[in-house]
């Protein structure tokens, strides 16, 4: 797990109450789950509401407990974390968006990274960082944002801008025609990593209006969050590296 630095749009969602962030832990190692629980429950704004020892339990508990964030290991018995993530995110609806999934793994593998994003994960971190990095990642996802460690972001952009990159993450090119000119402008700025405040300043809009444009853009493209919007924009050449 590395320090989460790249998480565009952390001002997207303002907290609406004092309810703690509800977290579900999914890992087949009891000691790992215990360590994560100790790290997270020291924080007054985070509550661990359940633990799953395999992917099937993770899917069932995500439905039963309605957590805000699921910390998901990749290699687990019965159902691996990638398949479990896909089932959890596929169950989401506009009225019940479901939890954000943070993939945590010891394996620094591109196939896991891309499969996690295709499955709908909102974040991906390696288990080699600090407790502070984990806590910040949970808070970022709870605010409705996506998160990738900086070195993973560079690899994603590189892979998705190569001629023979991996499969599409959400949506397809014709969906771009559904965007209004303003939503297209917002998408470009999101892809460049701009926060809502920065987009508002650039376009001369209020932040509430920007939030609406971002939400509509994601919905029209069938994307879960800003991480997937960045990948989509590069993959479909809406924006070029360095552009």
mmCIF file of N, CA and C in Angstrom, residues 10-101:
data_model
loop_
_atom_site.group_PDB
_atom_site.id
_atom_site.type_symbol
_atom_site.label_atom_id
_atom_site.label_comp_id
_atom_site.label_asym_id
_atom_site.label_seq_id
_atom_site.Cartn_x
_atom_site.Cartn_y
_atom_site.Cartn_z
ATOM 1 N N UNK A 10 -11.399 15.557 -4.562
ATOM 2 C CA UNK A 10 -11.712 15.172 -3.197
ATOM 3 C C UNK A 10 -12.728 16.095 -2.545
ATOM 4 N N UNK A 11 -13.108 17.169 -3.237
ATOM 5 C CA UNK A 11 -14.146 18.045 -2.686
ATOM 6 C C UNK A 11 -15.496 17.750 -3.314
ATOM 7 N N UNK A 12 -15.651 16.604 -3.992
ATOM 8 C CA UNK A 12 -16.897 16.303 -4.686
ATOM 9 C C UNK A 12 -18.100 16.218 -3.763
ATOM 10 N N UNK A 13 -17.947 15.519 -2.641
ATOM 11 C CA UNK A 13 -19.088 15.217 -1.809
ATOM 12 C C UNK A 13 -18.833 15.718 -0.399
ATOM 13 N N UNK A 14 -19.630 16.642 0.032
ATOM 14 C CA UNK A 14 -19.494 17.156 1.392
ATOM 15 C C UNK A 14 -20.227 16.234 2.350
ATOM 16 N N UNK A 15 -19.655 15.982 3.540
ATOM 17 C CA UNK A 15 -20.372 15.143 4.493
ATOM 18 C C UNK A 15 -21.703 15.764 4.869
ATOM 19 N N UNK A 16 -22.723 14.928 4.975
ATOM 20 C CA UNK A 16 -24.051 15.431 5.279
ATOM 21 C C UNK A 16 -24.439 15.179 6.731
ATOM 22 N N UNK A 17 -23.681 14.386 7.445
ATOM 23 C CA UNK A 17 -23.983 14.141 8.854
ATOM 24 C C UNK A 17 -22.697 13.694 9.544
ATOM 25 N N UNK A 18 -22.846 13.363 10.814
ATOM 26 C CA UNK A 18 -21.683 12.963 11.603
ATOM 27 C C UNK A 18 -21.554 11.446 11.685
ATOM 28 N N UNK A 19 -22.280 10.725 10.851
ATOM 29 C CA UNK A 19 -22.213 9.267 10.874
ATOM 30 C C UNK A 19 -20.828 8.799 10.464
ATOM 31 N N UNK A 20 -20.244 7.848 11.202
ATOM 32 C CA UNK A 20 -18.914 7.360 10.818
ATOM 33 C C UNK A 20 -18.957 6.604 9.492
ATOM 34 N N UNK A 21 -17.828 6.536 8.830
ATOM 35 C CA UNK A 21 -17.695 5.758 7.607
ATOM 36 C C UNK A 21 -17.761 4.280 7.972
ATOM 37 N N UNK A 22 -18.661 3.555 7.349
ATOM 38 C CA UNK A 22 -18.864 2.142 7.645
ATOM 39 C C UNK A 22 -18.011 1.300 6.692
ATOM 40 N N UNK A 23 -17.166 0.440 7.253
ATOM 41 C CA UNK A 23 -16.201 -0.311 6.460
ATOM 42 C C UNK A 23 -16.403 -1.813 6.668
ATOM 43 N N UNK A 24 -16.365 -2.553 5.562
ATOM 44 C CA UNK A 24 -16.363 -4.007 5.595
ATOM 45 C C UNK A 24 -14.977 -4.504 5.187
ATOM 46 N N UNK A 25 -14.400 -5.407 5.977
ATOM 47 C CA UNK A 25 -13.080 -5.972 5.694
ATOM 48 C C UNK A 25 -13.240 -7.345 5.051
ATOM 49 N N UNK A 26 -12.575 -7.569 3.919
ATOM 50 C CA UNK A 26 -12.638 -8.864 3.242
ATOM 51 C C UNK A 26 -11.212 -9.346 2.967
ATOM 52 N N UNK A 27 -10.768 -10.320 3.749
ATOM 53 C CA UNK A 27 -9.429 -10.884 3.608
ATOM 54 C C UNK A 27 -9.444 -12.262 4.257
ATOM 55 N N UNK A 28 -8.792 -13.240 3.637
ATOM 56 C CA UNK A 28 -8.839 -14.589 4.181
ATOM 57 C C UNK A 28 -7.856 -14.815 5.324
ATOM 58 N N UNK A 29 -7.059 -13.811 5.667
ATOM 59 C CA UNK A 29 -6.125 -13.926 6.781
ATOM 60 C C UNK A 29 -6.665 -13.154 7.994
ATOM 61 N N UNK A 30 -6.908 -13.889 9.073
ATOM 62 C CA UNK A 30 -7.466 -13.271 10.275
ATOM 63 C C UNK A 30 -6.574 -12.166 10.820
ATOM 64 N N UNK A 31 -5.260 -12.389 10.827
ATOM 65 C CA UNK A 31 -4.344 -11.386 11.357
ATOM 66 C C UNK A 31 -4.381 -10.099 10.539
ATOM 67 N N UNK A 32 -4.532 -10.227 9.231
ATOM 68 C CA UNK A 32 -4.616 -9.037 8.380
ATOM 69 C C UNK A 32 -5.873 -8.250 8.705
ATOM 70 N N UNK A 33 -6.999 -8.950 8.817
ATOM 71 C CA UNK A 33 -8.254 -8.265 9.154
ATOM 72 C C UNK A 33 -8.143 -7.595 10.513
ATOM 73 N N UNK A 34 -7.541 -8.283 11.476
ATOM 74 C CA UNK A 34 -7.386 -7.709 12.816
ATOM 75 C C UNK A 34 -6.528 -6.454 12.763
ATOM 76 N N UNK A 35 -5.447 -6.498 11.985
ATOM 77 C CA UNK A 35 -4.590 -5.326 11.856
ATOM 78 C C UNK A 35 -5.314 -4.152 11.232
ATOM 79 N N UNK A 36 -6.085 -4.420 10.176
ATOM 80 C CA UNK A 36 -6.848 -3.338 9.539
ATOM 81 C C UNK A 36 -7.880 -2.766 10.508
ATOM 82 N N UNK A 37 -8.538 -3.651 11.260
ATOM 83 C CA UNK A 37 -9.553 -3.179 12.210
ATOM 84 C C UNK A 37 -8.926 -2.259 13.259
ATOM 85 N N UNK A 38 -7.780 -2.649 13.793
ATOM 86 C CA UNK A 38 -7.106 -1.837 14.808
ATOM 87 C C UNK A 38 -6.733 -0.473 14.230
ATOM 88 N N UNK A 39 -6.188 -0.468 13.007
ATOM 89 C CA UNK A 39 -5.780 0.790 12.376
ATOM 90 C C UNK A 39 -6.979 1.706 12.169
ATOM 91 N N UNK A 40 -8.083 1.146 11.681
ATOM 92 C CA UNK A 40 -9.226 1.977 11.308
ATOM 93 C C UNK A 40 -10.044 2.425 12.509
ATOM 94 N N UNK A 41 -10.216 1.552 13.486
ATOM 95 C CA UNK A 41 -11.114 1.900 14.590
ATOM 96 C C UNK A 41 -10.483 2.841 15.597
ATOM 97 N N UNK A 42 -9.202 3.137 15.445
ATOM 98 C CA UNK A 42 -8.600 4.203 16.245
ATOM 99 C C UNK A 42 -9.184 5.553 15.825
ATOM 100 N N UNK A 43 -9.592 5.629 14.573
ATOM 101 C CA UNK A 43 -10.139 6.871 14.038
ATOM 102 C C UNK A 43 -11.593 7.025 14.466
ATOM 103 N N UNK A 44 -11.940 8.179 14.952
ATOM 104 C CA UNK A 44 -13.293 8.391 15.446
ATOM 105 C C UNK A 44 -14.349 8.440 14.367
ATOM 106 N N UNK A 45 -13.939 8.643 13.106
ATOM 107 C CA UNK A 45 -14.913 8.783 12.034
ATOM 108 C C UNK A 45 -15.025 7.535 11.166
ATOM 109 N N UNK A 46 -14.457 6.408 11.619
ATOM 110 C CA UNK A 46 -14.506 5.166 10.853
ATOM 111 C C UNK A 46 -14.959 4.037 11.764
ATOM 112 N N UNK A 47 -15.878 3.209 11.274
ATOM 113 C CA UNK A 47 -16.394 2.068 12.031
ATOM 114 C C UNK A 47 -16.310 0.812 11.160
ATOM 115 N N UNK A 48 -15.685 -0.233 11.666
ATOM 116 C CA UNK A 48 -15.659 -1.516 10.969
ATOM 117 C C UNK A 48 -16.933 -2.267 11.342
ATOM 118 N N UNK A 49 -17.780 -2.535 10.339
ATOM 119 C CA UNK A 49 -19.098 -3.128 10.613
ATOM 120 C C UNK A 49 -19.145 -4.625 10.346
ATOM 121 N N UNK A 50 -18.095 -5.184 9.726
ATOM 122 C CA UNK A 50 -18.119 -6.615 9.462
ATOM 123 C C UNK A 50 -16.812 -7.098 8.874
ATOM 124 N N UNK A 51 -16.617 -8.429 8.915
ATOM 125 C CA UNK A 51 -15.421 -9.057 8.362
ATOM 126 C C UNK A 51 -15.834 -10.271 7.544
ATOM 127 N N UNK A 52 -15.203 -10.417 6.385
ATOM 128 C CA UNK A 52 -15.450 -11.567 5.522
ATOM 129 C C UNK A 52 -14.140 -12.310 5.287
ATOM 130 N N UNK A 53 -14.190 -13.647 5.323
ATOM 131 C CA UNK A 53 -12.991 -14.462 5.148
ATOM 132 C C UNK A 53 -12.860 -15.008 3.733
ATOM 133 N N UNK A 54 -13.866 -14.758 2.886
ATOM 134 C CA UNK A 54 -13.784 -15.183 1.492
ATOM 135 C C UNK A 54 -14.689 -14.279 0.654
ATOM 136 N N UNK A 55 -14.608 -14.442 -0.669
ATOM 137 C CA UNK A 55 -15.358 -13.558 -1.555
ATOM 138 C C UNK A 55 -16.859 -13.707 -1.435
ATOM 139 N N UNK A 56 -17.341 -14.937 -1.221
ATOM 140 C CA UNK A 56 -18.782 -15.141 -1.091
ATOM 141 C C UNK A 56 -19.320 -14.405 0.133
ATOM 142 N N UNK A 57 -18.593 -14.505 1.241
ATOM 143 C CA UNK A 57 -19.003 -13.779 2.446
ATOM 144 C C UNK A 57 -18.982 -12.270 2.197
ATOM 145 N N UNK A 58 -17.995 -11.796 1.459
ATOM 146 C CA UNK A 58 -17.889 -10.360 1.183
ATOM 147 C C UNK A 58 -19.116 -9.869 0.434
ATOM 148 N N UNK A 59 -19.558 -10.613 -0.574
ATOM 149 C CA UNK A 59 -20.739 -10.209 -1.353
ATOM 150 C C UNK A 59 -21.980 -10.215 -0.466
ATOM 151 N N UNK A 60 -22.143 -11.267 0.333
ATOM 152 C CA UNK A 60 -23.317 -11.372 1.193
ATOM 153 C C UNK A 60 -23.343 -10.265 2.244
ATOM 154 N N UNK A 61 -22.194 -10.002 2.876
ATOM 155 C CA UNK A 61 -22.154 -8.985 3.924
ATOM 156 C C UNK A 61 -22.275 -7.577 3.341
ATOM 157 N N UNK A 62 -21.775 -7.358 2.139
ATOM 158 C CA UNK A 62 -21.943 -6.046 1.509
ATOM 159 C C UNK A 62 -23.421 -5.749 1.300
ATOM 160 N N UNK A 63 -24.191 -6.762 0.923
ATOM 161 C CA UNK A 63 -25.632 -6.580 0.731
ATOM 162 C C UNK A 63 -26.362 -6.424 2.061
ATOM 163 N N UNK A 64 -25.937 -7.183 3.067
ATOM 164 C CA UNK A 64 -26.649 -7.180 4.348
ATOM 165 C C UNK A 64 -26.325 -5.973 5.215
ATOM 166 N N UNK A 65 -25.063 -5.514 5.167
ATOM 167 C CA UNK A 65 -24.615 -4.479 6.098
ATOM 168 C C UNK A 65 -24.577 -3.083 5.489
ATOM 169 N N UNK A 66 -24.647 -2.979 4.164
ATOM 170 C CA UNK A 66 -24.623 -1.696 3.466
ATOM 171 C C UNK A 66 -23.462 -0.805 3.922
ATOM 172 N N UNK A 67 -22.228 -1.299 3.828
ATOM 173 C CA UNK A 67 -21.084 -0.461 4.210
ATOM 174 C C UNK A 67 -20.873 0.652 3.188
ATOM 175 N N UNK A 68 -20.099 1.640 3.572
ATOM 176 C CA UNK A 68 -19.725 2.706 2.638
ATOM 177 C C UNK A 68 -18.529 2.286 1.788
ATOM 178 N N UNK A 69 -17.617 1.525 2.407
ATOM 179 C CA UNK A 69 -16.384 1.111 1.731
ATOM 180 C C UNK A 69 -16.114 -0.344 2.059
ATOM 181 N N UNK A 70 -15.693 -1.100 1.056
ATOM 182 C CA UNK A 70 -15.247 -2.482 1.268
ATOM 183 C C UNK A 70 -13.753 -2.543 0.983
ATOM 184 N N UNK A 71 -12.967 -3.026 1.946
ATOM 185 C CA UNK A 71 -11.547 -3.293 1.732
ATOM 186 C C UNK A 71 -11.436 -4.739 1.260
ATOM 187 N N UNK A 72 -11.016 -4.918 0.015
ATOM 188 C CA UNK A 72 -11.100 -6.230 -0.632
ATOM 189 C C UNK A 72 -9.720 -6.772 -0.984
ATOM 190 N N UNK A 73 -9.400 -7.952 -0.443
ATOM 191 C CA UNK A 73 -8.208 -8.674 -0.867
ATOM 192 C C UNK A 73 -8.490 -9.306 -2.230
ATOM 193 N N UNK A 74 -7.443 -9.651 -2.983
ATOM 194 C CA UNK A 74 -7.637 -10.251 -4.307
ATOM 195 C C UNK A 74 -7.744 -11.769 -4.212
ATOM 196 N N UNK A 75 -6.739 -12.417 -3.643
ATOM 197 C CA UNK A 75 -6.702 -13.870 -3.626
ATOM 198 C C UNK A 75 -7.370 -14.396 -2.359
ATOM 199 N N UNK A 76 -8.612 -14.879 -2.535
ATOM 200 C CA UNK A 76 -9.387 -15.440 -1.427
ATOM 201 C C UNK A 76 -10.067 -16.713 -1.902
ATOM 202 N N UNK A 77 -10.422 -17.606 -0.959
ATOM 203 C CA UNK A 77 -11.095 -18.855 -1.344
ATOM 204 C C UNK A 77 -12.553 -18.623 -1.746
ATOM 205 N N UNK A 78 -13.121 -19.655 -2.404
ATOM 206 C CA UNK A 78 -14.523 -19.705 -2.840
ATOM 207 C C UNK A 78 -14.805 -18.725 -3.974
ATOM 208 N N UNK A 79 -14.449 -17.457 -3.779
ATOM 209 C CA UNK A 79 -14.658 -16.433 -4.807
ATOM 210 C C UNK A 79 -13.565 -15.389 -4.618
ATOM 211 N N UNK A 80 -12.792 -15.136 -5.659
ATOM 212 C CA UNK A 80 -11.695 -14.181 -5.473
ATOM 213 C C UNK A 80 -12.224 -12.759 -5.364
ATOM 214 N N UNK A 81 -11.356 -11.857 -4.909
ATOM 215 C CA UNK A 81 -11.786 -10.487 -4.657
ATOM 216 C C UNK A 81 -12.221 -9.736 -5.896
ATOM 217 N N UNK A 82 -11.674 -10.061 -7.054
ATOM 218 C CA UNK A 82 -12.065 -9.380 -8.284
ATOM 219 C C UNK A 82 -13.488 -9.768 -8.686
ATOM 220 N N UNK A 83 -13.790 -11.059 -8.611
ATOM 221 C CA UNK A 83 -15.145 -11.498 -8.923
ATOM 222 C C UNK A 83 -16.142 -10.955 -7.902
ATOM 223 N N UNK A 84 -15.744 -10.937 -6.637
ATOM 224 C CA UNK A 84 -16.620 -10.391 -5.600
ATOM 225 C C UNK A 84 -16.877 -8.909 -5.829
ATOM 226 N N UNK A 85 -15.849 -8.187 -6.232
ATOM 227 C CA UNK A 85 -16.015 -6.760 -6.530
ATOM 228 C C UNK A 85 -17.017 -6.553 -7.655
ATOM 229 N N UNK A 86 -16.909 -7.347 -8.716
ATOM 230 C CA UNK A 86 -17.839 -7.215 -9.838
ATOM 231 C C UNK A 86 -19.275 -7.473 -9.397
ATOM 232 N N UNK A 87 -19.493 -8.474 -8.550
ATOM 233 C CA UNK A 87 -20.847 -8.762 -8.080
ATOM 234 C C UNK A 87 -21.389 -7.618 -7.222
ATOM 235 N N UNK A 88 -20.533 -7.050 -6.389
ATOM 236 C CA UNK A 88 -20.966 -5.950 -5.524
ATOM 237 C C UNK A 88 -21.305 -4.714 -6.344
ATOM 238 N N UNK A 89 -20.458 -4.360 -7.280
ATOM 239 C CA UNK A 89 -20.701 -3.144 -8.064
ATOM 240 C C UNK A 89 -21.829 -3.355 -9.070
ATOM 241 N N UNK A 90 -21.985 -4.574 -9.594
ATOM 242 C CA UNK A 90 -23.083 -4.837 -10.530
ATOM 243 C C UNK A 90 -24.443 -4.731 -9.855
ATOM 244 N N UNK A 91 -24.487 -4.918 -8.545
ATOM 245 C CA UNK A 91 -25.753 -4.836 -7.810
ATOM 246 C C UNK A 91 -26.177 -3.399 -7.551
ATOM 247 N N UNK A 92 -25.304 -2.455 -7.835
ATOM 248 C CA UNK A 92 -25.612 -1.045 -7.566
ATOM 249 C C UNK A 92 -26.681 -0.527 -8.520
ATOM 250 N N UNK A 93 -27.491 0.391 -8.029
ATOM 251 C CA UNK A 93 -28.502 1.077 -8.833
ATOM 252 C C UNK A 93 -28.400 2.568 -8.551
ATOM 253 N N UNK A 94 -29.015 3.415 -9.390
ATOM 254 C CA UNK A 94 -28.976 4.859 -9.105
ATOM 255 C C UNK A 94 -29.525 5.219 -7.734
ATOM 256 N N UNK A 95 -30.539 4.483 -7.281
ATOM 257 C CA UNK A 95 -31.127 4.767 -5.969
ATOM 258 C C UNK A 95 -30.344 4.123 -4.828
ATOM 259 N N UNK A 96 -29.580 3.076 -5.138
ATOM 260 C CA UNK A 96 -28.768 2.385 -4.124
ATOM 261 C C UNK A 96 -27.397 2.121 -4.723
ATOM 262 N N UNK A 97 -26.530 3.133 -4.715
ATOM 263 C CA UNK A 97 -25.243 3.017 -5.413
ATOM 264 C C UNK A 97 -24.297 1.991 -4.829
ATOM 265 N N UNK A 98 -24.544 1.566 -3.599
ATOM 266 C CA UNK A 98 -23.700 0.539 -3.003
ATOM 267 C C UNK A 98 -22.362 1.069 -2.543
ATOM 268 N N UNK A 99 -21.537 0.192 -1.964
ATOM 269 C CA UNK A 99 -20.251 0.629 -1.416
ATOM 270 C C UNK A 99 -19.205 0.846 -2.492
ATOM 271 N N UNK A 100 -18.216 1.665 -2.168
ATOM 272 C CA UNK A 100 -17.011 1.760 -2.987
ATOM 273 C C UNK A 100 -16.067 0.650 -2.552
ATOM 274 N N UNK A 101 -15.363 0.069 -3.503
ATOM 275 C CA UNK A 101 -14.464 -1.045 -3.205
ATOM 276 C C UNK A 101 -13.018 -0.602 -3.368
#
